[in-house]
Coordinates of C-alpha atoms in Angstrom, one line a residue:
D30 CA 0.0 0.0 0.0
I31 CA 0.9 3.7 -0.2
G32 CA 2.1 4.0 3.4
T33 CA 4.7 1.3 3.0
Y34 CA 5.9 2.9 -0.2
H35 CA 6.3 6.2 1.4
L36 CA 8.1 4.6 4.4
A37 CA 10.5 2.8 2.0
L38 CA 11.1 6.0 0.1
H39 CA 11.8 7.9 3.4
L40 CA 14.2 5.1 4.6
G41 CA 16.0 5.1 1.3
F42 CA 16.5 8.9 1.6
V43 CA 17.7 8.7 5.2
W44 CA 20.1 5.9 4.3
K45 CA 21.5 7.9 1.4
E46 CA 22.0 10.9 3.7
I47 CA 23.8 8.7 6.2
V48 CA 26.1 7.1 3.6
I49 CA 27.0 10.5 2.1
H50 CA 27.7 12.0 5.5
W51 CA 29.9 8.9 6.4
W52 CA 31.8 9.2 3.1
V53 CA 32.5 12.9 3.6
Q54 CA 33.7 12.2 7.2
L55 CA 35.9 9.4 5.9
L56 CA 37.4 11.5 3.1
S57 CA 38.1 14.4 5.5
D58 CA 39.8 12.0 8.0
I59 CA 42.0 10.6 5.2
T60 CA 42.9 14.1 4.0
L61 CA 43.9 15.0 7.6
L62 CA 46.0 11.9 8.0
T63 CA 47.7 12.5 4.6
L64 CA 48.6 16.0 5.6
L65 CA 49.9 14.9 9.0
C66 CA 52.1 12.2 7.3
K67 CA 53.4 14.7 4.8
Q68 CA 54.3 17.2 7.6
K69 CA 56.1 14.4 9.5
A70 CA 58.0 13.3 6.4
L71 CA 59.3 16.9 6.0

């Protein structure tokens, strides 16, 4: 029914937001680590 469809759509949207947020966090962490390693190498 339509309620289940809307719930699935909402969950999919929330899941996408979580994944995007997680990836951004991961990439920023990797960038910071890379910068730290470069500074230590110098």
